[in-house]
Amino acid sequence: MATDDKSWTTCTTADKVISVNQYISAAITSGIFAAVMAVVLIAMGEPWCLPIALVVTGIVWILAYCDWWLNNRLVCLGDKSPVSVVGMVISIEPPSEKTWPGSLDSDYSLNLLLPNNPVGVSQAVAGASVPFGYLMAETATTSSHGLLFTGNPAEDKATGVKSEALHVEFEGASIHDLQTVNILALIAALTALAVCMSGVGVVVAYILALLALLAALLGAAFSSSDTASPSDAGLPSIEVNKGDGTGATILGVTGRWVYDAGHIHDSFHEGHNELHPVQQAQILGGPWDGDWPPDIDGIIRGYQDGYAQSQDPLTKSEQARPGSKWSVHPYVDGCNDRPDHPPH
C-alpha cells in the first residue's frame, strides 16, 4: 500500500474564502502596494524608480495569487482526518491535457463513481447514497457562508454518460515552485528599488530589476513542468471505460476532504467537494464490468482497514527498519538487520 506524502496546500475555514474573483483580489493587494510605493517615490523626487516599482507590483500580484491558491482556496471539511473511499474511475484530467496558463495547475485529477451508485446517477441521488454520499453532498460548513455548490457531474468520454462523481486530486508542485521563485525575485526587486531610491546606483538597480523580472517570467514559464502523477502513489496506470462502458479501474483512495472554492468566481462558476490531496491509492480487484462487485462492502472494509493498519505506529516502526527498505527482493537488495530472522 504505497503513499503519496507530497502536499503544498493547506485548507482553511469557510469564512476565509474571498468574495471576489481571485485575479481581482490579487490585483487589489498588489495595487495597494503599488499606490504606496508611487506616493513615496514621488514625494522623494525619485520618479525614475517607478518602473522598478512596477516590477515589484507584478511580483506581488503573483505571490498574492500563489498564496490564495495554496492557502485560501480549499475549505476544510469534517474533522480534517483522512477519508478512505472506493470508486470507479469515470474520467481522468492529466496535466498534459492542460494548456498554459491552465497548466500551472499541475494536479492530476480523477472523477470517481462511488458505491453503490449506478452509472448516470444524479447529484441528488448520489449525495443521499450510502456509504459515501455525504462526501458529495453540500455541507453546512459551506452553505452557512453562502458558498456556491454545484456538485461535480463527470462525463465518461467513451460513452457520453454523465454521473455525479467525487473529484480526487494528486497534487502537483507548480504553484509552490512559482511561489518559491517569486519570493527570490521579490527580494531582488526590492533590493533594486532600495538601490534606486538611494540615488547612488540607478544602473545597478535597473539591472537587478531586470533579473528579478526575468526570474518571475521564467518561473511562470517552467514551473508547470513539475506535475503530479498516479505513480506518485505507486500506481502503474489508471484506466477509463471503453465504448461498451467497461474496463475502468476500481480504486481505493485516501485523502483530505475539502471544498474547492477555486472556480466559484471565475468563468467555470462551480463549487464542489473533493479529496485533495490524495495521500494513498490502491488498485482493487478487476476492472469495472458495468456494475459493482457483489462483495463491494467487503472490498471497502478491506481497503479502509488496510489503510488504518498502515498508519499504525507499530507498522510504521516496522517499515522504518533498514531490513524493510528493499525494492526488488529482500535477498537481492535487502539487508538482514535481525540476524536471528531470515530477511523476508
CSV table of C-alpha atoms in Angstrom, one decimal:
chain,number,residue,atom,x,y,z
A,1,MET,CA,0.0,0.0,0.0
A,2,ALA,CA,2.0,3.0,-1.3
A,3,THR,CA,1.5,6.5,-0.1
A,4,ASP,CA,2.0,10.0,-1.6
A,5,ASP,CA,3.2,12.4,1.1
A,6,LYS,CA,3.7,15.4,-1.2
A,7,SER,CA,1.4,18.3,-0.4
A,8,TRP,CA,1.9,22.0,-0.7
A,9,THR,CA,-1.7,23.2,0.0
A,10,THR,CA,-3.4,23.8,3.3
A,11,CYS,CA,-7.2,24.0,3.8
A,12,THR,CA,-8.8,27.0,5.5
A,13,THR,CA,-12.1,27.9,7.1
A,14,ALA,CA,-15.1,28.9,5.0
A,15,ASP,CA,-15.1,32.5,6.3
A,16,LYS,CA,-11.6,33.0,4.8
A,17,VAL,CA,-12.9,32.4,1.3
A,18,ILE,CA,-12.5,35.6,-0.7
A,19,SER,CA,-15.7,37.2,-2.0
A,20,VAL,CA,-14.3,38.3,-5.4
A,21,ASN,CA,-12.5,36.8,-8.3
A,22,GLN,CA,-9.1,35.6,-7.3
A,23,TYR,CA,-7.4,37.7,-10.0
A,24,ILE,CA,-9.1,40.8,-8.8
A,25,SER,CA,-8.2,40.0,-5.2
A,26,ALA,CA,-4.5,39.7,-6.2
A,27,ALA,CA,-4.8,42.9,-8.1
A,28,ILE,CA,-6.2,44.7,-5.1
A,29,THR,CA,-3.3,43.5,-2.9
A,30,SER,CA,-0.7,44.5,-5.4
A,31,GLY,CA,-2.5,47.7,-6.3
A,32,ILE,CA,-2.4,48.9,-2.7
A,33,PHE,CA,1.3,48.1,-2.6
A,34,ALA,CA,1.9,50.0,-5.9
A,35,ALA,CA,0.0,53.1,-4.7
A,36,VAL,CA,2.0,53.3,-1.5
A,37,MET,CA,5.3,53.0,-3.5
A,38,ALA,CA,4.2,55.6,-6.1
A,39,VAL,CA,3.4,58.1,-3.4
A,40,VAL,CA,6.7,57.5,-1.6
A,41,LEU,CA,8.8,57.8,-4.8
A,42,ILE,CA,7.1,60.9,-6.0
A,43,ALA,CA,7.4,62.5,-2.5
A,44,MET,CA,11.1,61.7,-2.5
A,45,GLY,CA,11.6,63.1,-6.0
A,46,GLU,CA,12.6,59.7,-7.4
A,47,PRO,CA,10.2,59.2,-10.3
A,48,TRP,CA,12.8,57.2,-12.4
A,49,CYS,CA,12.4,54.4,-9.8
A,50,LEU,CA,8.7,53.9,-10.8
A,51,PRO,CA,9.5,51.3,-13.5
A,52,ILE,CA,11.2,49.2,-10.8
A,53,ALA,CA,8.2,49.7,-8.5
A,54,LEU,CA,6.1,48.3,-11.4
A,55,VAL,CA,8.2,45.2,-11.4
A,56,VAL,CA,7.7,44.8,-7.7
A,57,THR,CA,4.0,45.2,-8.1
A,58,GLY,CA,3.8,42.4,-10.7
A,59,ILE,CA,5.7,40.1,-8.5
A,60,VAL,CA,3.5,40.9,-5.5
A,61,TRP,CA,0.5,40.1,-7.7
A,62,ILE,CA,1.9,36.6,-8.5
A,63,LEU,CA,2.7,36.0,-4.8
A,64,ALA,CA,-0.8,37.1,-3.8
A,65,TYR,CA,-2.3,34.6,-6.3
A,66,CYS,CA,0.0,31.8,-5.1
A,67,ASP,CA,-0.9,32.4,-1.5
A,68,TRP,CA,-4.6,32.2,-2.4
A,69,TRP,CA,-4.0,29.0,-4.4
A,70,LEU,CA,-2.0,27.3,-1.7
A,71,ASN,CA,-3.7,28.5,1.5
A,72,ASN,CA,-7.1,30.0,0.9
A,73,ARG,CA,-8.7,28.1,-2.0
A,74,LEU,CA,-9.6,24.8,-0.2
A,75,VAL,CA,-12.0,24.7,2.7
A,76,CYS,CA,-11.5,22.0,5.4
A,77,LEU,CA,-14.5,19.7,5.8
A,78,GLY,CA,-15.2,17.2,8.6
A,79,ASP,CA,-12.6,16.8,11.3
A,80,LYS,CA,-9.6,17.0,8.9
A,81,SER,CA,-8.9,13.3,9.3
A,82,PRO,CA,-8.0,11.4,6.0
A,83,VAL,CA,-11.1,9.9,4.3
A,84,SER,CA,-10.8,6.5,2.6
A,85,VAL,CA,-13.2,5.6,-0.3
A,86,VAL,CA,-13.5,3.1,-3.1
A,87,GLY,CA,-14.7,4.1,-6.5
A,88,MET,CA,-14.7,3.5,-10.3
A,89,VAL,CA,-12.8,5.9,-12.5
A,90,ILE,CA,-15.2,7.8,-14.7
A,91,SER,CA,-12.7,10.2,-16.2
A,92,ILE,CA,-9.1,11.5,-15.7
A,93,GLU,CA,-7.7,15.0,-16.1
A,94,PRO,CA,-3.9,14.7,-16.5
A,95,PRO,CA,-1.8,17.8,-16.5
A,96,SER,CA,-0.6,17.0,-20.0
A,97,GLU,CA,-4.0,17.9,-21.4
A,98,LYS,CA,-3.9,21.5,-20.0
A,99,THR,CA,-2.6,24.5,-21.9
A,100,TRP,CA,-0.8,27.5,-20.4
A,101,PRO,CA,-1.8,29.3,-18.1
A,102,GLY,CA,-4.1,26.5,-17.1
A,103,SER,CA,-1.1,24.2,-17.0
A,104,LEU,CA,0.1,26.0,-13.9
A,105,ASP,CA,-2.4,23.7,-12.2
A,106,SER,CA,-0.2,20.6,-12.4
A,107,ASP,CA,-2.5,18.4,-10.3
A,108,TYR,CA,-3.6,15.0,-11.7
A,109,SER,CA,-7.3,14.7,-11.2
A,110,LEU,CA,-9.8,11.8,-11.2
A,111,ASN,CA,-13.6,11.6,-11.0
A,112,LEU,CA,-14.9,8.6,-9.2
A,113,LEU,CA,-18.3,7.0,-9.2
A,114,LEU,CA,-18.9,5.9,-5.6
A,115,PRO,CA,-20.7,2.7,-4.4
A,116,ASN,CA,-23.5,1.8,-4.6
A,117,ASN,CA,-24.5,4.3,-7.3
A,118,PRO,CA,-25.3,3.3,-10.8
A,119,VAL,CA,-23.7,5.0,-13.9
A,120,GLY,CA,-25.7,8.1,-14.7
A,121,VAL,CA,-26.6,8.9,-11.1
A,122,SER,CA,-27.8,12.4,-10.4
A,123,GLN,CA,-26.3,14.7,-7.7
A,124,ALA,CA,-29.4,14.5,-5.5
A,125,VAL,CA,-29.4,10.7,-5.5
A,126,ALA,CA,-25.6,10.3,-5.2
A,127,GLY,CA,-25.5,12.8,-2.3
A,128,ALA,CA,-28.0,10.8,-0.4
A,129,SER,CA,-26.4,7.4,-1.1
A,130,VAL,CA,-24.5,5.2,1.4
A,131,PRO,CA,-21.8,4.7,2.4
A,132,PHE,CA,-20.1,7.7,0.8
A,133,GLY,CA,-22.9,10.0,-0.4
A,134,TYR,CA,-22.2,12.6,2.3
A,135,LEU,CA,-18.8,13.3,0.7
A,136,MET,CA,-20.6,14.6,-2.4
A,137,ALA,CA,-23.4,16.5,-0.7
A,138,GLU,CA,-23.5,20.1,0.2
A,139,THR,CA,-22.3,20.7,3.8
A,140,ALA,CA,-23.4,23.1,6.5
A,141,THR,CA,-19.8,24.3,6.6
A,142,THR,CA,-20.1,25.9,3.1
A,143,SER,CA,-23.8,26.6,2.8
A,144,SER,CA,-23.8,28.6,6.1
A,145,HIS,CA,-21.4,31.0,4.4
A,146,GLY,CA,-23.3,31.2,1.1
A,147,LEU,CA,-20.6,29.4,-0.9
A,148,LEU,CA,-21.7,28.1,-4.3
A,149,PHE,CA,-22.4,24.4,-4.6
A,150,THR,CA,-22.9,22.8,-8.0
A,151,GLY,CA,-21.8,19.2,-7.4
A,152,ASN,CA,-19.4,17.5,-9.8
A,153,PRO,CA,-21.1,15.8,-12.8
A,154,ALA,CA,-18.4,13.9,-14.7
A,155,GLU,CA,-18.7,12.6,-18.2
A,156,ASP,CA,-17.4,9.2,-19.4
A,157,LYS,CA,-15.9,10.3,-22.7
A,158,ALA,CA,-16.2,6.8,-24.2
A,159,THR,CA,-20.0,6.5,-23.6
A,160,GLY,CA,-21.0,10.2,-23.2
A,161,VAL,CA,-22.9,9.4,-19.9
A,162,LYS,CA,-22.6,11.9,-17.1
A,163,SER,CA,-22.6,10.8,-13.4
A,164,GLU,CA,-22.3,12.7,-10.2
A,165,ALA,CA,-18.7,11.9,-9.0
A,166,LEU,CA,-16.3,12.6,-6.3
A,167,HIS,CA,-13.4,14.7,-7.6
A,168,VAL,CA,-9.9,13.5,-6.5
A,169,GLU,CA,-6.6,15.2,-7.0
A,170,PHE,CA,-3.0,14.1,-6.8
A,171,GLU,CA,-1.1,17.3,-6.0
A,172,GLY,CA,1.5,18.8,-8.3
A,173,ALA,CA,4.1,21.4,-7.2
A,174,SER,CA,3.9,24.0,-9.9
A,175,ILE,CA,2.3,26.8,-7.9
A,176,HIS,CA,4.6,26.1,-4.9
A,177,ASP,CA,7.6,26.3,-7.3
A,178,LEU,CA,6.2,29.5,-8.8
A,179,GLN,CA,5.9,31.0,-5.3
A,180,THR,CA,9.4,30.0,-4.4
A,181,VAL,CA,10.9,31.6,-7.5
A,182,ASN,CA,8.9,34.8,-7.0
A,183,ILE,CA,9.9,35.1,-3.3
A,184,LEU,CA,13.5,35.2,-4.6
A,185,ALA,CA,12.5,37.6,-7.4
A,186,LEU,CA,10.8,39.9,-4.9
A,187,ILE,CA,13.9,40.1,-2.7
A,188,ALA,CA,15.9,41.1,-5.8
A,189,ALA,CA,13.3,43.6,-6.9
A,190,LEU,CA,13.0,45.2,-3.5
A,191,THR,CA,16.8,45.4,-3.4
A,192,ALA,CA,16.8,47.1,-6.8
A,193,LEU,CA,14.2,49.6,-5.5
A,194,ALA,CA,16.2,50.4,-2.4
A,195,VAL,CA,19.4,50.9,-4.5
A,196,CYS,CA,17.5,53.2,-6.9
A,197,MET,CA,16.0,55.2,-4.1
A,198,SER,CA,19.5,55.7,-2.6
A,199,GLY,CA,20.4,57.7,-5.8
A,200,VAL,CA,23.9,56.1,-6.0
A,201,GLY,CA,23.3,53.1,-8.3
A,202,VAL,CA,20.4,53.6,-10.7
A,203,VAL,CA,22.0,51.5,-13.4
A,204,VAL,CA,22.7,48.7,-11.0
A,205,ALA,CA,19.2,49.0,-9.7
A,206,TYR,CA,17.7,48.6,-13.2
A,207,ILE,CA,20.0,45.5,-13.9
A,208,LEU,CA,18.7,43.9,-10.6
A,209,ALA,CA,15.1,44.7,-11.5
A,210,LEU,CA,15.6,43.2,-15.0
A,211,LEU,CA,17.0,40.0,-13.4
A,212,ALA,CA,14.0,39.9,-11.0
A,213,LEU,CA,11.6,40.3,-13.9
A,214,LEU,CA,13.3,37.5,-15.9
A,215,ALA,CA,13.2,35.2,-12.8
A,216,ALA,CA,9.4,35.8,-12.4
A,217,LEU,CA,8.8,35.2,-16.2
A,218,LEU,CA,10.9,32.1,-16.3
A,219,GLY,CA,9.2,30.8,-13.1
A,220,ALA,CA,5.8,31.2,-14.8
A,221,ALA,CA,7.0,29.5,-17.9
A,222,PHE,CA,8.7,26.5,-16.4
A,223,SER,CA,7.1,25.7,-13.1
A,224,SER,CA,4.2,24.0,-14.8
A,225,SER,CA,6.5,21.1,-15.6
A,226,ASP,CA,6.5,19.9,-12.0
A,227,THR,CA,3.4,17.7,-12.4
A,228,ALA,CA,1.6,15.1,-10.4
A,229,SER,CA,1.0,11.6,-11.5
A,230,PRO,CA,-0.7,8.5,-10.1
A,231,SER,CA,2.7,6.9,-9.9
A,232,ASP,CA,3.4,9.3,-7.0
A,233,ALA,CA,1.2,7.0,-5.0
A,234,GLY,CA,2.7,3.8,-6.6
A,235,LEU,CA,0.0,3.2,-9.2
A,236,PRO,CA,1.3,1.8,-12.5
A,237,SER,CA,-1.6,3.2,-14.6
A,238,ILE,CA,-5.3,4.2,-14.4
A,239,GLU,CA,-7.8,3.1,-17.0
A,240,VAL,CA,-11.1,4.5,-18.0
A,241,ASN,CA,-14.0,2.7,-19.6
A,242,LYS,CA,-14.1,1.6,-23.2
A,243,GLY,CA,-17.0,2.3,-25.5
A,244,ASP,CA,-19.1,-0.6,-24.0
A,245,GLY,CA,-18.9,1.0,-20.6
A,246,THR,CA,-16.5,-1.5,-19.1
A,247,GLY,CA,-12.8,-1.7,-18.3
A,248,ALA,CA,-12.3,1.3,-15.9
A,249,THR,CA,-10.0,0.9,-12.8
A,250,ILE,CA,-11.6,0.4,-9.4
A,251,LEU,CA,-9.5,2.4,-6.9
A,252,GLY,CA,-9.2,2.7,-3.2
A,253,VAL,CA,-8.3,6.3,-2.4
A,254,THR,CA,-7.5,8.1,0.8
A,255,GLY,CA,-7.2,11.9,1.0
A,256,ARG,CA,-8.2,15.1,2.7
A,257,TRP,CA,-11.8,16.0,2.4
A,258,VAL,CA,-12.3,19.6,1.3
A,259,TYR,CA,-14.5,22.0,-0.6
A,260,ASP,CA,-12.8,23.6,-3.7
A,261,ALA,CA,-13.6,27.3,-3.9
A,262,GLY,CA,-11.2,27.7,-6.8
A,263,HIS,CA,-13.8,28.3,-9.5
A,264,ILE,CA,-16.8,29.9,-7.7
A,265,HIS,CA,-15.9,33.4,-9.1
A,266,ASP,CA,-14.4,32.7,-12.5
A,267,SER,CA,-16.0,31.6,-15.8
A,268,PHE,CA,-16.3,27.9,-14.7
A,269,HIS,CA,-18.7,29.1,-11.9
A,270,GLU,CA,-18.7,25.8,-10.0
A,271,GLY,CA,-18.1,24.6,-6.4
A,272,HIS,CA,-17.8,21.0,-5.1
A,273,ASN,CA,-16.3,18.8,-2.5
A,274,GLU,CA,-13.3,16.6,-3.3
A,275,LEU,CA,-10.4,14.6,-1.8
A,276,HIS,CA,-7.3,16.8,-2.1
A,277,PRO,CA,-4.5,15.9,-2.0
A,278,VAL,CA,-4.5,12.1,-2.4
A,279,GLN,CA,-2.4,10.6,0.4
A,280,GLN,CA,-2.7,6.9,-0.6
A,281,ALA,CA,-4.2,5.0,-3.6
A,282,GLN,CA,-4.5,1.3,-4.5
A,283,ILE,CA,-6.0,-0.6,-7.4
A,284,LEU,CA,-8.6,-3.0,-6.1
A,285,GLY,CA,-9.5,-6.2,-7.9
A,286,GLY,CA,-10.5,-6.5,-11.5
A,287,PRO,CA,-11.7,-3.7,-13.8
A,288,TRP,CA,-15.3,-2.4,-13.9
A,289,ASP,CA,-17.7,-4.8,-15.7
A,290,GLY,CA,-20.7,-2.5,-15.7
A,291,ASP,CA,-21.8,-3.0,-12.1
A,292,TRP,CA,-20.4,-3.1,-8.6
A,293,PRO,CA,-18.9,-6.4,-7.5
A,294,PRO,CA,-21.2,-8.4,-5.2
A,295,ASP,CA,-18.6,-8.2,-2.4
A,296,ILE,CA,-18.1,-4.4,-2.7
A,297,ASP,CA,-18.9,-3.9,1.0
A,298,GLY,CA,-16.1,-6.3,1.9
A,299,ILE,CA,-13.8,-4.6,-0.6
A,300,ILE,CA,-14.5,-1.2,1.1
A,301,ARG,CA,-13.9,-2.6,4.6
A,302,GLY,CA,-10.7,-4.4,3.5
A,303,TYR,CA,-9.3,-1.2,2.0
A,304,GLN,CA,-10.2,1.0,4.9
A,305,ASP,CA,-8.8,-1.5,7.4
A,306,GLY,CA,-5.6,-1.8,5.4
A,307,TYR,CA,-5.1,1.9,5.4
A,308,ALA,CA,-5.8,2.2,9.1
A,309,GLN,CA,-3.2,-0.6,9.7
A,310,SER,CA,-0.7,1.1,7.5
A,311,GLN,CA,-0.9,4.2,9.8
A,312,ASP,CA,-0.5,2.2,13.0
A,313,PRO,CA,2.7,3.4,14.8
A,314,LEU,CA,3.9,-0.3,15.1
A,315,THR,CA,3.5,-0.8,11.4
A,316,LYS,CA,5.4,2.5,10.6
A,317,SER,CA,8.1,1.4,13.0
A,318,GLU,CA,8.5,-1.9,11.3
A,319,GLN,CA,8.6,-0.2,7.8
A,320,ALA,CA,11.3,2.1,9.0
A,321,ARG,CA,13.7,-0.7,9.8
A,322,PRO,CA,16.7,-1.0,7.3
A,323,GLY,CA,15.6,-4.6,6.6
A,324,SER,CA,12.3,-3.4,5.3
A,325,LYS,CA,13.6,-0.9,2.7
A,326,TRP,CA,14.2,-3.4,-0.2
A,327,SER,CA,12.7,-2.8,-3.6
A,328,VAL,CA,13.4,-5.9,-5.8
A,329,HIS,CA,13.5,-8.7,-3.2
A,330,PRO,CA,14.9,-9.0,0.4
A,331,TYR,CA,17.6,-11.4,-0.9
A,332,VAL,CA,18.6,-9.1,-3.8
A,333,ASP,CA,18.7,-5.6,-2.4
A,334,GLY,CA,17.7,-6.0,1.2
A,335,CYS,CA,19.7,-6.3,4.4
A,336,ASN,CA,19.2,-8.5,7.4
A,337,ASP,CA,19.0,-6.2,10.5
A,338,ARG,CA,17.8,-9.2,12.6
A,339,PRO,CA,20.4,-11.9,12.4
A,340,ASP,CA,18.1,-14.4,14.1
A,341,HIS,CA,15.5,-14.0,11.3
A,342,PRO,CA,15.8,-14.6,7.6
A,343,PRO,CA,15.5,-11.4,5.5
A,344,HIS,CA,11.8,-11.8,4.4
